[in-house]
């Protein structure tokens, strides 16, 4: 008998079924033309990303971010009665009848500057020099500005009467302790940061800036600042444009160097970036070409959805939840105008959702078309436009360049996207069209 005979298998082999394969939730249905409606795609992406969890930030770093707590002032503002002018703290009753011709003389019994407190209270018939922001001495009930006196140091001549309370900033007149000053969801402006500091807070809970990694793919791409070595090379403009757009939206951006159309390199770079990304944006490689590497390899890295959207430019789109942490990733087409329009249509709303910063979708404005505009029925078209505003605030838009999605010069010369919806095939000059004004929030 063999000493080490193979044990006979008594346990049954597990049955492998196909039911547990993880996928993204069912994407929205395509239209009859096989294209996915633009808004349905955008809403689908928005449904697949969550607002980032609250994070404590220094108040200066919280500028433009969305608060995740209610803030109630624990202090009065001002915190104490103080002078609004440089002058003299007085008792108003002492100045009855004072005038240029008949000034009242008061003995000057001391001086208080901002950051000091009076050492004693003010008796009738006396005055105390006081500087703006200095605490009002007990006993004083008015401040007379220097301009109404002879600026005396031992005695002071006062040339006007005074009303009780004049030039005094009262404790709590701006804000009383216990007053709610900000609510969960408020976006913090420079003015709000000032108030947070004024009530003594150095940190607040906010949704942090999303960390957005931007990657450009394409073997033809060359880093700006280096010479083009061959006639078939072009400079990478997309990653700079997308990084800038993400920054403008409020993200903390990491722009990654160029990635060639080599599947292994693309996979490696994306895997390396997952650790620091709340969102990854790529450009290029999502259409039907033989070298459209992003579309080819991303399904190996996570759950993905590649589709054709009923929009122009920007038809090929990709989305994924990548890696173990399911990091959201938006894969944009490589033509610069397609990339930019796709950013506006899909990435900007997603970044704003991550930041908890509604409205997620840019609010459409309207302008009068200066010329006839042709459009393709069945697709949402975004034409580049230049909007001018007249003295009455009426906007007019004219087209900049053609529909070509490579026309980055025209894109840079425009300040709006003209939105031509699916039902529209022509907008007559003089009619009103919706626009996204790129210079406004
Ligand atoms: P793709 O989507 O990769 O097929 O690229 C479509 C077109 O966009 C091609 O003409 C590319 O050369 C161009 N393109 C792709 N990526 C970039 C980029 N980062 N900057 C400028 N143009 C690009
Ligand atoms: Mg490419």
Short mmCIF file of C-alpha atoms and ligand atoms in Angstrom, two decimals:
data_model
loop_
_atom_site.label_atom_id
_atom_site.label_comp_id
_atom_site.label_asym_id
_atom_site.label_seq_id
_atom_site.Cartn_x
_atom_site.Cartn_y
_atom_site.Cartn_z
CA UNK A 1 0.00 0.00 0.00
CA UNK A 2 1.35 3.38 -0.92
CA UNK A 3 2.20 5.49 2.10
CA UNK A 4 0.94 8.69 0.58
CA UNK A 5 -1.98 7.63 -1.48
CA UNK A 6 -4.14 10.42 -2.87
CA UNK A 7 -7.13 11.01 -0.70
CA UNK A 8 -10.32 10.14 -2.35
CA UNK A 9 -12.46 13.15 -3.03
CA UNK A 10 -15.57 13.04 -0.92
CA UNK A 11 -16.58 16.73 -1.14
CA UNK A 12 -18.64 17.67 -4.13
CA UNK A 13 -17.17 20.27 -6.50
CA UNK A 14 -18.89 23.69 -6.12
CA UNK A 15 -21.26 24.44 -8.92
CA UNK A 16 -20.27 27.56 -10.80
CA UNK A 17 -23.25 29.53 -11.97
CA UNK A 18 -23.39 32.65 -14.07
CA UNK A 19 -25.75 34.51 -11.78
CA UNK A 20 -23.23 36.35 -9.56
CA UNK A 21 -21.42 38.40 -12.20
CA UNK A 22 -21.42 41.98 -11.01
CA UNK A 23 -22.52 44.60 -13.50
CA UNK A 24 -23.49 48.25 -13.52
CA UNK A 25 -27.19 48.93 -13.02
CA UNK A 26 -29.22 48.66 -16.22
CA UNK A 27 -28.33 51.67 -18.41
CA UNK A 28 -31.11 53.76 -19.95
CA UNK A 29 -32.68 52.46 -23.11
CA UNK A 30 -31.44 53.63 -26.50
CA UNK A 31 -33.77 55.43 -28.85
CA UNK A 32 -34.95 53.89 -32.11
CA UNK A 33 -31.79 55.15 -33.77
CA UNK A 34 -29.67 53.06 -31.38
CA UNK A 35 -28.40 56.17 -29.61
CA UNK A 36 -28.84 56.97 -25.93
CA UNK A 37 -30.56 60.29 -25.17
CA UNK A 38 -28.06 62.76 -23.72
CA UNK A 39 -29.99 63.65 -20.60
CA UNK A 40 -30.70 60.00 -19.84
CA UNK A 41 -26.97 59.27 -20.02
CA UNK A 42 -26.14 62.21 -17.77
CA UNK A 43 -28.77 61.20 -15.21
CA UNK A 44 -27.47 57.63 -15.33
CA UNK A 45 -23.94 58.82 -14.49
CA UNK A 46 -25.27 61.07 -11.74
CA UNK A 47 -27.13 58.09 -10.26
CA UNK A 48 -23.87 56.11 -10.13
CA UNK A 49 -21.79 58.60 -8.16
CA UNK A 50 -22.27 59.66 -4.57
CA UNK A 51 -21.48 62.91 -2.82
CA UNK A 52 -18.10 62.66 -1.11
CA UNK A 53 -18.26 62.07 2.65
CA UNK A 54 -17.82 65.10 4.93
CA UNK A 55 -14.30 66.05 5.91
CA UNK A 56 -12.93 68.60 8.40
CA UNK A 57 -11.07 71.39 6.60
CA UNK A 58 -9.27 74.55 7.63
CA UNK A 59 -11.63 77.42 6.86
CA UNK A 60 -9.44 78.88 4.11
CA UNK A 61 -9.35 75.52 2.34
CA UNK A 62 -13.14 75.39 2.57
CA UNK A 63 -13.64 78.28 0.12
CA UNK A 64 -16.30 77.34 -2.48
CA UNK A 65 -16.98 74.04 -0.75
CA UNK A 66 -20.31 72.83 0.53
CA UNK A 67 -20.89 72.80 4.29
CA UNK A 68 -21.92 69.53 5.93
CA UNK A 69 -23.07 71.01 9.22
CA UNK A 70 -25.21 73.80 10.58
CA UNK A 71 -23.11 76.56 12.10
CA UNK A 72 -24.52 78.49 15.05
CA UNK A 73 -22.63 81.44 16.46
CA UNK A 74 -21.52 80.90 20.04
CA UNK A 75 -20.49 84.53 20.42
CA UNK A 76 -21.98 87.99 20.08
CA UNK A 77 -20.66 90.21 17.28
CA UNK A 78 -19.44 92.73 18.25
CA UNK A 79 -18.34 90.94 21.38
CA UNK A 80 -18.44 94.15 23.47
CA UNK A 81 -19.57 97.78 23.15
CA UNK A 82 -16.82 99.64 21.31
CA UNK A 83 -16.05 102.87 19.51
CA UNK A 84 -16.80 103.34 15.82
CA UNK A 85 -14.52 106.40 15.56
CA UNK A 86 -11.25 107.82 16.78
CA UNK A 87 -12.24 110.50 19.30
CA UNK A 88 -13.35 110.87 22.91
CA UNK A 89 -15.63 108.71 25.02
CA UNK A 90 -17.99 111.06 26.89
CA UNK A 91 -21.26 111.31 28.74
CA UNK A 92 -23.71 112.91 26.29
CA UNK A 93 -25.40 114.91 29.05
CA UNK A 94 -22.14 116.86 29.63
CA UNK A 95 -22.29 118.32 26.14
CA UNK A 96 -25.67 120.00 26.35
CA UNK A 97 -25.56 123.35 24.53
CA UNK A 98 -22.04 122.84 23.14
CA UNK A 99 -21.36 124.71 19.90
CA UNK A 100 -18.52 126.24 17.90
CA UNK A 101 -18.96 129.52 19.76
CA UNK A 102 -19.55 127.95 23.13
CA UNK A 103 -17.55 124.73 23.42
CA UNK A 104 -17.72 122.51 26.50
CA UNK A 105 -14.44 121.75 28.26
CA UNK A 106 -13.89 118.22 29.57
CA UNK A 107 -10.88 116.89 31.50
CA UNK A 108 -9.12 114.11 29.56
CA UNK A 109 -8.60 111.31 32.07
CA UNK A 110 -7.02 108.58 29.96
CA UNK A 111 -6.79 106.83 26.61
CA UNK A 112 -7.99 103.45 25.27
CA UNK A 113 -6.77 101.90 22.04
CA UNK A 114 -8.05 98.76 20.28
CA UNK A 115 -6.83 95.78 22.25
CA UNK A 116 -6.89 97.66 25.58
CA UNK A 117 -9.52 98.12 28.24
CA UNK A 118 -10.10 101.31 30.21
CA UNK A 119 -8.58 101.05 33.67
CA UNK A 120 -11.43 102.94 35.33
CA UNK A 121 -14.91 104.15 34.50
CA UNK A 122 -15.77 107.57 33.20
CA UNK A 123 -17.08 110.17 35.66
CA UNK A 124 -19.28 113.15 34.71
CA UNK A 125 -17.33 116.12 33.32
CA UNK A 126 -14.52 113.99 31.95
CA UNK A 127 -13.58 112.44 28.63
CA UNK A 128 -11.34 109.56 27.62
CA UNK A 129 -9.46 109.41 24.33
CA UNK A 130 -10.68 106.36 22.44
CA UNK A 131 -9.63 104.67 19.19
CA UNK A 132 -11.80 102.78 16.72
CA UNK A 133 -12.53 99.29 18.03
CA UNK A 134 -11.50 100.05 21.61
CA UNK A 135 -13.94 98.96 24.34
CA UNK A 136 -16.18 101.75 25.58
CA UNK A 137 -15.20 102.65 29.17
CA UNK A 138 -17.96 101.97 31.70
CA UNK A 139 -19.87 105.18 32.36
CA UNK A 140 -19.43 106.55 28.83
CA UNK A 141 -22.53 106.67 26.61
CA UNK A 142 -21.30 108.45 23.46
CA UNK A 143 -18.22 109.01 21.34
CA UNK A 144 -17.32 112.41 19.92
CA UNK A 145 -15.07 112.20 16.85
CA UNK A 146 -11.79 114.14 16.80
CA UNK A 147 -13.23 116.38 14.08
CA UNK A 148 -15.71 117.91 16.57
CA UNK A 149 -13.00 118.78 19.13
CA UNK A 150 -9.71 120.64 19.45
CA UNK A 151 -7.96 117.25 19.97
CA UNK A 152 -6.80 118.40 23.42
CA UNK A 153 -4.73 116.09 25.58
CA UNK A 154 -5.19 117.44 29.15
CA UNK A 155 -8.50 119.17 28.51
CA UNK A 156 -10.55 118.90 25.38
CA UNK A 157 -12.86 121.48 23.84
CA UNK A 158 -15.94 119.84 22.34
CA UNK A 159 -17.82 121.91 19.75
CA UNK A 160 -21.01 119.88 19.35
CA UNK A 161 -23.69 118.23 21.39
CA UNK A 162 -23.89 114.44 21.42
CA UNK A 163 -26.76 111.98 21.42
CA UNK A 164 -26.63 108.96 23.68
CA UNK A 165 -25.16 105.97 21.83
CA UNK A 166 -23.58 107.92 18.99
CA UNK A 167 -20.59 106.26 17.30
CA UNK A 168 -20.91 103.25 19.56
CA UNK A 169 -21.07 99.73 18.12
CA UNK A 170 -23.22 97.76 20.51
CA UNK A 171 -22.44 94.22 21.65
CA UNK A 172 -24.45 91.71 19.60
CA UNK A 173 -25.93 94.31 17.21
CA UNK A 174 -24.53 92.44 14.20
CA UNK A 175 -25.07 88.91 15.44
CA UNK A 176 -26.24 87.47 18.74
CA UNK A 177 -24.85 84.29 20.26
CA UNK A 178 -27.17 81.41 19.35
CA UNK A 179 -27.99 82.74 15.87
CA UNK A 180 -27.73 80.13 13.07
CA UNK A 181 -25.37 81.58 10.48
CA UNK A 182 -24.92 78.77 7.95
CA UNK A 183 -26.87 75.65 7.13
CA UNK A 184 -25.83 72.23 5.91
CA UNK A 185 -25.41 72.50 2.12
CA UNK A 186 -24.43 76.17 1.98
CA UNK A 187 -21.52 76.91 -0.31
CA UNK A 188 -18.85 78.95 1.43
CA UNK A 189 -17.85 82.26 -0.15
CA UNK A 190 -14.99 84.57 0.86
CA UNK A 191 -17.49 86.52 2.97
CA UNK A 192 -18.59 83.36 4.75
CA UNK A 193 -14.98 82.41 5.50
CA UNK A 194 -14.60 85.85 7.09
CA UNK A 195 -17.61 85.31 9.32
CA UNK A 196 -16.44 81.84 10.37
CA UNK A 197 -13.15 83.38 11.46
CA UNK A 198 -14.97 86.27 13.16
CA UNK A 199 -16.84 83.85 15.40
CA UNK A 200 -13.60 82.04 16.19
CA UNK A 201 -13.89 78.86 14.10
CA UNK A 202 -10.76 77.52 12.41
CA UNK A 203 -12.22 74.34 10.90
CA UNK A 204 -15.54 73.28 9.40
CA UNK A 205 -17.04 70.07 8.04
CA UNK A 206 -17.38 70.29 4.26
CA UNK A 207 -17.47 68.03 1.24
CA UNK A 208 -13.84 67.98 0.16
CA UNK A 209 -12.59 68.98 -3.24
CA UNK A 210 -12.85 65.85 -5.43
CA UNK A 211 -9.45 64.55 -6.48
CA UNK A 212 -9.75 64.29 -10.24
CA UNK A 213 -7.09 62.49 -12.27
CA UNK A 214 -6.90 63.49 -15.95
CA UNK A 215 -5.23 61.16 -18.46
CA UNK A 216 -4.83 61.66 -22.21
CA UNK A 217 -4.37 58.59 -24.37
CA UNK A 218 -2.99 58.55 -27.90
CA UNK A 219 0.33 57.50 -29.41
CA UNK A 220 0.31 60.65 -31.57
CA UNK A 221 0.39 62.98 -28.57
CA UNK A 222 3.35 65.10 -27.54
CA UNK A 223 3.80 67.16 -24.41
CA UNK A 224 3.60 70.92 -25.07
CA UNK A 225 6.99 72.52 -24.62
CA UNK A 226 8.82 69.78 -26.51
CA UNK A 227 9.40 69.86 -30.28
CA UNK A 228 7.24 67.69 -32.51
CA UNK A 229 9.58 65.03 -33.88
CA UNK A 230 7.37 63.83 -36.72
CA UNK A 231 4.70 65.22 -39.01
CA UNK A 232 2.11 62.80 -37.61
CA UNK A 233 2.41 64.07 -34.05
CA UNK A 234 0.20 66.64 -32.32
CA UNK A 235 0.35 68.38 -28.99
CA UNK A 236 -1.87 67.07 -26.22
CA UNK A 237 -4.39 69.82 -25.64
CA UNK A 238 -7.17 67.79 -24.08
CA UNK A 239 -5.57 66.86 -20.82
CA UNK A 240 -4.70 70.50 -20.17
CA UNK A 241 -8.15 71.71 -21.17
CA UNK A 242 -9.96 69.04 -19.13
CA UNK A 243 -7.68 69.58 -16.15
CA UNK A 244 -8.36 73.31 -16.28
CA UNK A 245 -12.10 72.75 -16.65
CA UNK A 246 -12.11 70.36 -13.67
CA UNK A 247 -10.16 72.90 -11.65
CA UNK A 248 -12.63 75.62 -12.62
CA UNK A 249 -15.43 73.35 -11.41
CA UNK A 250 -13.73 73.09 -8.02
CA UNK A 251 -11.74 69.86 -8.21
CA UNK A 252 -8.23 69.19 -7.02
CA UNK A 253 -6.65 68.05 -10.25
CA UNK A 254 -3.82 65.66 -10.99
CA UNK A 255 -2.85 65.73 -14.64
CA UNK A 256 -1.02 62.56 -15.55
CA UNK A 257 1.54 62.46 -18.35
CA UNK A 258 0.59 61.13 -21.75
CA UNK A 259 -0.26 57.49 -22.26
CA UNK A 260 0.32 55.73 -25.57
CA UNK A 261 -2.25 53.44 -27.16
CA UNK A 262 -0.53 50.41 -25.64
CA UNK A 263 -3.11 48.35 -23.72
CA UNK A 264 -0.70 47.25 -21.00
CA UNK A 265 0.51 50.80 -20.38
CA UNK A 266 -3.05 52.14 -20.25
CA UNK A 267 -4.06 49.49 -17.71
CA UNK A 268 -0.95 50.10 -15.62
CA UNK A 269 -1.41 53.88 -15.52
CA UNK A 270 -5.08 53.65 -14.60
CA UNK A 271 -4.40 51.05 -11.91
CA UNK A 272 -1.68 53.28 -10.46
CA UNK A 273 -4.02 56.27 -10.27
CA UNK A 274 -6.94 54.57 -8.53
CA UNK A 275 -5.42 55.13 -5.10
CA UNK A 276 -5.64 58.92 -5.25
CA UNK A 277 -8.71 59.48 -7.41
CA UNK A 278 -12.31 60.31 -6.58
CA UNK A 279 -12.85 60.49 -10.34
CA UNK A 280 -10.70 59.63 -13.36
CA UNK A 281 -11.21 61.35 -16.69
CA UNK A 282 -9.57 60.03 -19.84
CA UNK A 283 -9.58 61.41 -23.34
CA UNK A 284 -9.32 59.39 -26.52
CA UNK A 285 -9.68 55.76 -27.43
CA UNK A 286 -13.42 55.26 -27.00
CA UNK A 287 -14.72 55.16 -30.57
CA UNK A 288 -14.70 52.43 -33.17
CA UNK A 289 -11.08 52.68 -34.37
CA UNK A 290 -8.67 49.74 -34.29
CA UNK A 291 -6.54 51.52 -31.69
CA UNK A 292 -9.33 52.61 -29.39
CA UNK A 293 -7.54 51.15 -26.45
CA UNK A 294 -9.55 52.60 -23.57
CA UNK A 295 -12.70 50.93 -24.77
CA UNK A 296 -10.79 47.69 -25.32
CA UNK A 297 -9.08 47.33 -21.94
CA UNK A 298 -11.26 49.06 -19.38
CA UNK A 299 -13.74 46.18 -19.04
CA UNK A 300 -10.82 44.20 -17.57
CA UNK A 301 -10.41 46.76 -14.77
CA UNK A 302 -13.97 47.19 -13.59
CA UNK A 303 -17.62 47.63 -14.44
CA UNK A 304 -18.01 49.64 -17.60
CA UNK A 305 -20.61 51.08 -19.92
CA UNK A 306 -19.59 52.22 -23.40
CA UNK A 307 -22.33 53.72 -25.50
CA UNK A 308 -23.24 56.10 -28.26
CA UNK A 309 -25.07 59.19 -27.12
CA UNK A 310 -27.47 61.13 -29.32
CA UNK A 311 -25.36 64.26 -29.27
CA UNK A 312 -22.99 66.06 -31.56
CA UNK A 313 -20.15 66.42 -30.86
CA UNK A 314 -19.48 63.80 -28.20
CA UNK A 315 -21.22 60.66 -29.47
CA UNK A 316 -18.90 57.94 -28.11
CA UNK A 317 -18.92 57.90 -24.31
CA UNK A 318 -17.64 55.56 -21.64
CA UNK A 319 -18.22 55.23 -17.92
CA UNK A 320 -16.85 52.85 -15.37
CA UNK A 321 -16.64 51.99 -11.71
CA UNK A 322 -13.06 50.83 -11.64
CA UNK A 323 -10.99 48.71 -9.26
CA UNK A 324 -11.92 47.31 -5.85
CA UNK A 325 -13.02 50.74 -4.63
CA UNK A 326 -15.20 51.29 -7.68
CA UNK A 327 -13.65 54.64 -8.54
CA UNK A 328 -15.87 56.48 -11.04
CA UNK A 329 -14.24 57.00 -14.40
CA UNK A 330 -15.53 58.95 -17.38
CA UNK A 331 -13.93 58.15 -20.72
CA UNK A 332 -14.32 60.99 -23.20
CA UNK A 333 -13.74 61.03 -26.94
CA UNK A 334 -10.43 62.48 -28.15
CA UNK A 335 -11.48 65.20 -30.54
CA UNK A 336 -10.90 68.38 -28.55
CA UNK A 337 -14.35 69.91 -29.06
CA UNK A 338 -16.02 66.56 -28.33
CA UNK A 339 -13.96 66.31 -25.18
CA UNK A 340 -14.90 69.78 -24.04
CA UNK A 341 -18.61 69.45 -24.81
CA UNK A 342 -18.66 66.04 -23.09
CA UNK A 343 -17.03 67.62 -20.06
CA UNK A 344 -19.77 70.22 -19.94
CA UNK A 345 -22.53 67.68 -20.49
CA UNK A 346 -21.35 64.87 -18.17
CA UNK A 347 -18.19 65.55 -16.17
CA UNK A 348 -19.07 68.94 -14.74
CA UNK A 349 -22.38 67.67 -13.31
CA UNK A 350 -20.60 64.65 -11.82
CA UNK A 351 -17.90 66.79 -10.18
CA UNK A 352 -20.56 69.09 -8.78
CA UNK A 353 -22.43 66.10 -7.38
CA UNK A 354 -19.26 64.77 -5.74
CA UNK A 355 -18.90 68.23 -4.17
CA UNK A 356 -22.55 68.32 -3.10
CA UNK A 357 -22.88 71.52 -5.04
CA UNK A 358 -26.24 71.88 -6.82
CA UNK A 359 -27.43 72.69 -9.39
CA UNK A 360 -25.38 69.86 -10.86
CA UNK A 361 -26.39 70.72 -14.42
CA UNK A 362 -25.49 74.13 -15.82
CA UNK A 363 -28.57 76.34 -15.99
CA UNK A 364 -29.45 77.17 -19.59
CA UNK A 365 -29.83 80.84 -20.50
CA UNK A 366 -31.39 82.17 -23.69
CA UNK A 367 -30.14 84.37 -26.52
CA UNK A 368 -31.52 85.61 -29.81
CA UNK A 369 -29.95 83.91 -32.81
CA UNK A 370 -28.17 86.49 -34.99
CA UNK A 371 -28.32 84.16 -37.99
CA UNK A 372 -30.08 81.02 -39.26
CA UNK A 373 -28.67 77.91 -37.56
CA UNK A 374 -28.90 74.46 -39.14
CA UNK A 375 -29.07 71.40 -36.92
CA UNK A 376 -29.46 67.62 -37.16
CA UNK A 377 -32.81 66.22 -36.05
CA UNK A 378 -32.59 63.42 -33.49
CA UNK A 379 -29.39 64.68 -31.90
CA UNK A 380 -28.64 67.24 -29.25
CA UNK A 381 -26.19 69.54 -30.95
CA UNK A 382 -23.86 71.90 -29.18
CA UNK A 383 -22.63 74.63 -31.51
CA UNK A 384 -19.99 77.09 -30.45
CA UNK A 385 -21.26 80.64 -30.12
CA UNK A 386 -20.28 84.16 -29.22
CA UNK A 387 -22.79 85.93 -27.01
CA UNK A 388 -23.00 89.68 -26.68
CA UNK A 389 -25.24 91.52 -24.25
CA UNK A 390 -26.78 94.90 -25.11
CA UNK A 391 -27.47 97.80 -22.75
CA UNK A 392 -30.88 96.35 -21.85
CA UNK A 393 -29.32 93.01 -20.91
CA UNK A 394 -30.66 91.27 -24.05
CA UNK A 395 -28.33 88.56 -25.33
CA UNK A 396 -27.58 87.82 -28.97
CA UNK A 397 -25.60 84.82 -30.15
CA UNK A 398 -23.73 84.24 -33.39
CA UNK A 399 -22.02 81.00 -34.35
CA UNK A 400 -18.26 80.65 -34.15
CA UNK A 401 -16.87 78.31 -36.80
CA UNK A 402 -18.42 75.11 -38.05
CA UNK A 403 -19.58 71.86 -36.50
CA UNK A 404 -16.20 70.07 -36.82
CA UNK A 405 -15.15 68.56 -33.53
CA UNK A 406 -11.46 69.24 -34.18
CA UNK A 407 -11.94 73.04 -34.27
CA UNK A 408 -10.24 73.94 -31.00
CA UNK A 409 -9.38 77.44 -32.27
CA UNK A 410 -13.08 78.19 -32.72
CA UNK A 411 -13.84 76.66 -29.33
CA UNK A 412 -11.36 78.99 -27.66
CA UNK A 413 -12.92 81.96 -29.50
CA UNK A 414 -16.42 81.16 -28.22
CA UNK A 415 -18.02 82.01 -24.90
CA UNK A 416 -21.14 79.86 -25.14
CA UNK A 417 -22.50 76.58 -26.36
CA UNK A 418 -25.70 76.92 -28.37
CA UNK A 419 -28.04 74.06 -27.51
CA UNK A 420 -30.00 72.71 -30.47
CA UNK A 421 -32.33 70.05 -29.21
CA UNK A 422 -33.35 66.77 -30.79
CA UNK A 423 -36.50 68.16 -32.41
CA UNK A 424 -34.77 71.13 -34.01
CA UNK A 425 -33.42 71.07 -37.55
CA UNK A 426 -33.26 74.81 -38.08
CA UNK A 427 -33.34 77.92 -35.94
CA UNK A 428 -34.36 81.04 -37.83
CA UNK A 429 -32.47 84.26 -37.28
CA UNK A 430 -34.27 86.34 -34.63
CA UNK A 431 -35.65 83.41 -32.67
CA UNK A 432 -34.61 82.54 -29.16
CA UNK A 433 -32.23 79.63 -28.51
CA UNK A 434 -31.03 78.08 -25.26
CA UNK A 435 -27.34 78.50 -24.50
CA UNK A 436 -24.84 77.47 -21.89
CA UNK A 437 -22.94 80.61 -21.03
CA UNK A 438 -19.45 79.32 -20.33
CA UNK A 439 -18.39 82.45 -18.54
CA UNK A 440 -21.05 82.03 -15.84
CA UNK A 441 -21.82 79.40 -13.25
P1 LIG B 1 -9.65 59.31 -30.56
O1 LIG B 1 -10.87 59.62 -29.78
O2 LIG B 1 -8.56 58.76 -29.71
O3 LIG B 1 -9.96 58.46 -31.74
O4 LIG B 1 -9.12 60.69 -31.12
C1 LIG B 1 -9.89 61.45 -32.02
C2 LIG B 1 -9.12 62.62 -32.54
O5 LIG B 1 -8.75 63.47 -31.47
C3 LIG B 1 -7.82 62.28 -33.22
O6 LIG B 1 -7.63 63.16 -34.30
C4 LIG B 1 -6.79 62.52 -32.16
O7 LIG B 1 -5.52 62.79 -32.66
C5 LIG B 1 -7.36 63.71 -31.43
N1 LIG B 1 -6.92 63.70 -30.05
C6 LIG B 1 -6.97 62.64 -29.22
N2 LIG B 1 -6.48 62.95 -27.99
C7 LIG B 1 -6.10 64.24 -28.07
C8 LIG B 1 -5.51 65.15 -27.14
N3 LIG B 1 -5.23 64.76 -25.89
N4 LIG B 1 -5.26 66.41 -27.53
C9 LIG B 1 -5.57 66.79 -28.79
N5 LIG B 1 -6.15 66.00 -29.71
C10 LIG B 1 -6.39 64.73 -29.37
MG1 LIG B 2 -6.74 57.95 -30.01
#
